[in-house]
Amino acid sequence: KKMFENIPKYSDFSTDDYLKGDKISIKDILNKEIIITGIKAEHSKLKAGEIYNKIQIVDKIENDEPHYAVFFTSSTVLAREIQKYKNKLPFRATIIQENKYFTLV
């Protein structure tokens, strides 16, 4: 057992940004402050050639434990805003709908 103590754990060096959480709709969190914790572009399983953004959030904290949720969006405005400040994640924000698009405030 001791001979393996100094071997690093996968989580210590992994850069894979696997996003986990309960799947929700963006409508469930619209106009509510959330904590955005991650974003990842993924290929659509439903529409060939389309890219969707999977966004991980904390939508509530219960008993000092964060509740993680994820939602999918093709909103380029939302993705651009989150990607621009990806190095500041996690951060608090509210997603609002302006005419036909979603944006952060």
Tab-separated table of C-alpha atoms in Angstrom:
chain	number	residue	atom	x	y	z
A	1	LYS	CA	0.000	0.000	0.000
A	2	LYS	CA	2.777	2.455	0.922
A	3	MET	CA	4.579	2.005	-2.372
A	4	PHE	CA	1.616	3.564	-4.231
A	5	GLU	CA	1.091	6.580	-1.938
A	6	ASN	CA	3.036	8.994	-4.149
A	7	ILE	CA	1.364	8.020	-7.408
A	8	PRO	CA	-0.886	10.909	-8.482
A	9	LYS	CA	-4.640	10.498	-8.768
A	10	TYR	CA	-6.328	10.935	-12.122
A	11	SER	CA	-8.332	13.852	-10.705
A	12	ASP	CA	-5.075	15.665	-9.825
A	13	PHE	CA	-4.018	16.096	-13.455
A	14	SER	CA	-7.087	15.457	-15.610
A	15	THR	CA	-8.192	18.345	-17.793
A	16	ASP	CA	-11.315	16.534	-19.007
A	17	ASP	CA	-14.235	18.754	-18.102
A	18	TYR	CA	-16.881	16.110	-17.503
A	19	LEU	CA	-20.076	17.859	-16.475
A	20	LYS	CA	-22.539	16.098	-14.221
A	21	GLY	CA	-25.908	16.927	-12.749
A	22	ASP	CA	-29.633	16.512	-13.115
A	23	LYS	CA	-30.835	17.472	-16.588
A	24	ILE	CA	-33.056	20.546	-16.501
A	25	SER	CA	-34.560	22.992	-18.977
A	26	ILE	CA	-33.194	26.516	-19.303
A	27	LYS	CA	-36.762	27.677	-18.603
A	28	ASP	CA	-36.467	26.199	-15.072
A	29	ILE	CA	-33.748	28.703	-14.160
A	30	LEU	CA	-34.620	31.716	-16.300
A	31	ASN	CA	-34.477	34.979	-14.304
A	32	LYS	CA	-33.028	33.205	-11.227
A	33	GLU	CA	-29.510	33.688	-9.924
A	34	ILE	CA	-27.429	30.546	-10.415
A	35	ILE	CA	-23.778	29.583	-10.174
A	36	ILE	CA	-22.291	28.629	-13.536
A	37	THR	CA	-19.590	26.007	-12.982
A	38	GLY	CA	-18.774	24.675	-16.454
A	39	ILE	CA	-19.447	24.664	-20.182
A	40	LYS	CA	-18.669	22.122	-22.860
A	41	ALA	CA	-19.544	21.994	-26.561
A	42	GLU	CA	-21.057	18.662	-27.601
A	43	HIS	CA	-22.317	17.231	-30.862
A	44	SER	CA	-26.076	16.864	-31.029
A	45	LYS	CA	-27.408	13.328	-30.811
A	46	LEU	CA	-30.665	14.457	-32.436
A	47	LYS	CA	-29.516	16.742	-35.274
A	48	ALA	CA	-26.449	15.609	-37.220
A	49	GLY	CA	-23.782	18.284	-37.544
A	50	GLU	CA	-25.225	20.590	-34.894
A	51	ILE	CA	-23.274	21.624	-31.823
A	52	TYR	CA	-24.961	22.290	-28.500
A	53	ASN	CA	-23.435	23.679	-25.360
A	54	LYS	CA	-23.817	21.701	-22.174
A	55	ILE	CA	-23.765	24.103	-19.241
A	56	GLN	CA	-23.305	22.947	-15.661
A	57	ILE	CA	-24.707	24.999	-12.819
A	58	VAL	CA	-25.433	24.916	-9.125
A	59	ASP	CA	-29.085	25.867	-8.857
A	60	LYS	CA	-29.464	25.451	-5.096
A	61	ILE	CA	-27.562	24.467	-1.988
A	62	GLU	CA	-29.180	22.088	0.479
A	63	ASN	CA	-27.551	21.166	3.800
A	64	ASP	CA	-24.328	22.881	2.669
A	65	GLU	CA	-24.200	20.574	-0.386
A	66	PRO	CA	-24.388	22.036	-3.901
A	67	HIS	CA	-27.052	20.634	-6.223
A	68	TYR	CA	-25.558	20.303	-9.703
A	69	ALA	CA	-27.720	20.526	-12.795
A	70	VAL	CA	-26.986	20.668	-16.511
A	71	PHE	CA	-28.889	22.069	-19.443
A	72	PHE	CA	-28.275	22.094	-23.176
A	73	THR	CA	-28.560	25.174	-25.335
A	74	SER	CA	-27.723	26.221	-28.864
A	75	SER	CA	-27.627	29.865	-27.746
A	76	THR	CA	-24.479	31.313	-29.295
A	77	VAL	CA	-24.776	34.505	-27.224
A	78	LEU	CA	-24.870	32.586	-23.938
A	79	ALA	CA	-22.014	30.312	-24.991
A	80	ARG	CA	-19.883	33.252	-26.119
A	81	GLU	CA	-20.443	35.091	-22.823
A	82	ILE	CA	-19.541	32.064	-20.692
A	83	GLN	CA	-16.537	31.102	-22.856
A	84	LYS	CA	-15.216	34.670	-22.672
A	85	TYR	CA	-15.017	34.423	-18.871
A	86	LYS	CA	-14.359	30.676	-18.578
A	87	ASN	CA	-11.193	31.369	-16.563
A	88	LYS	CA	-13.370	33.044	-13.901
A	89	LEU	CA	-15.629	29.987	-13.377
A	90	PRO	CA	-17.460	29.408	-11.134
A	91	PHE	CA	-19.400	32.677	-11.113
A	92	ARG	CA	-22.906	33.835	-10.226
A	93	ALA	CA	-25.207	35.071	-12.980
A	94	THR	CA	-28.811	35.300	-14.064
A	95	ILE	CA	-29.907	34.122	-17.503
A	96	ILE	CA	-32.545	36.346	-19.059
A	97	GLN	CA	-34.307	36.241	-22.400
A	98	GLU	CA	-33.922	39.319	-24.593
A	99	ASN	CA	-36.266	39.044	-27.573
A	100	LYS	CA	-35.200	35.742	-29.210
A	101	TYR	CA	-31.891	35.161	-27.431
A	102	PHE	CA	-30.591	34.351	-23.945
A	103	THR	CA	-27.953	36.472	-22.207
A	104	LEU	CA	-26.270	36.788	-18.823
A	105	VAL	CA	-26.751	39.612	-16.342
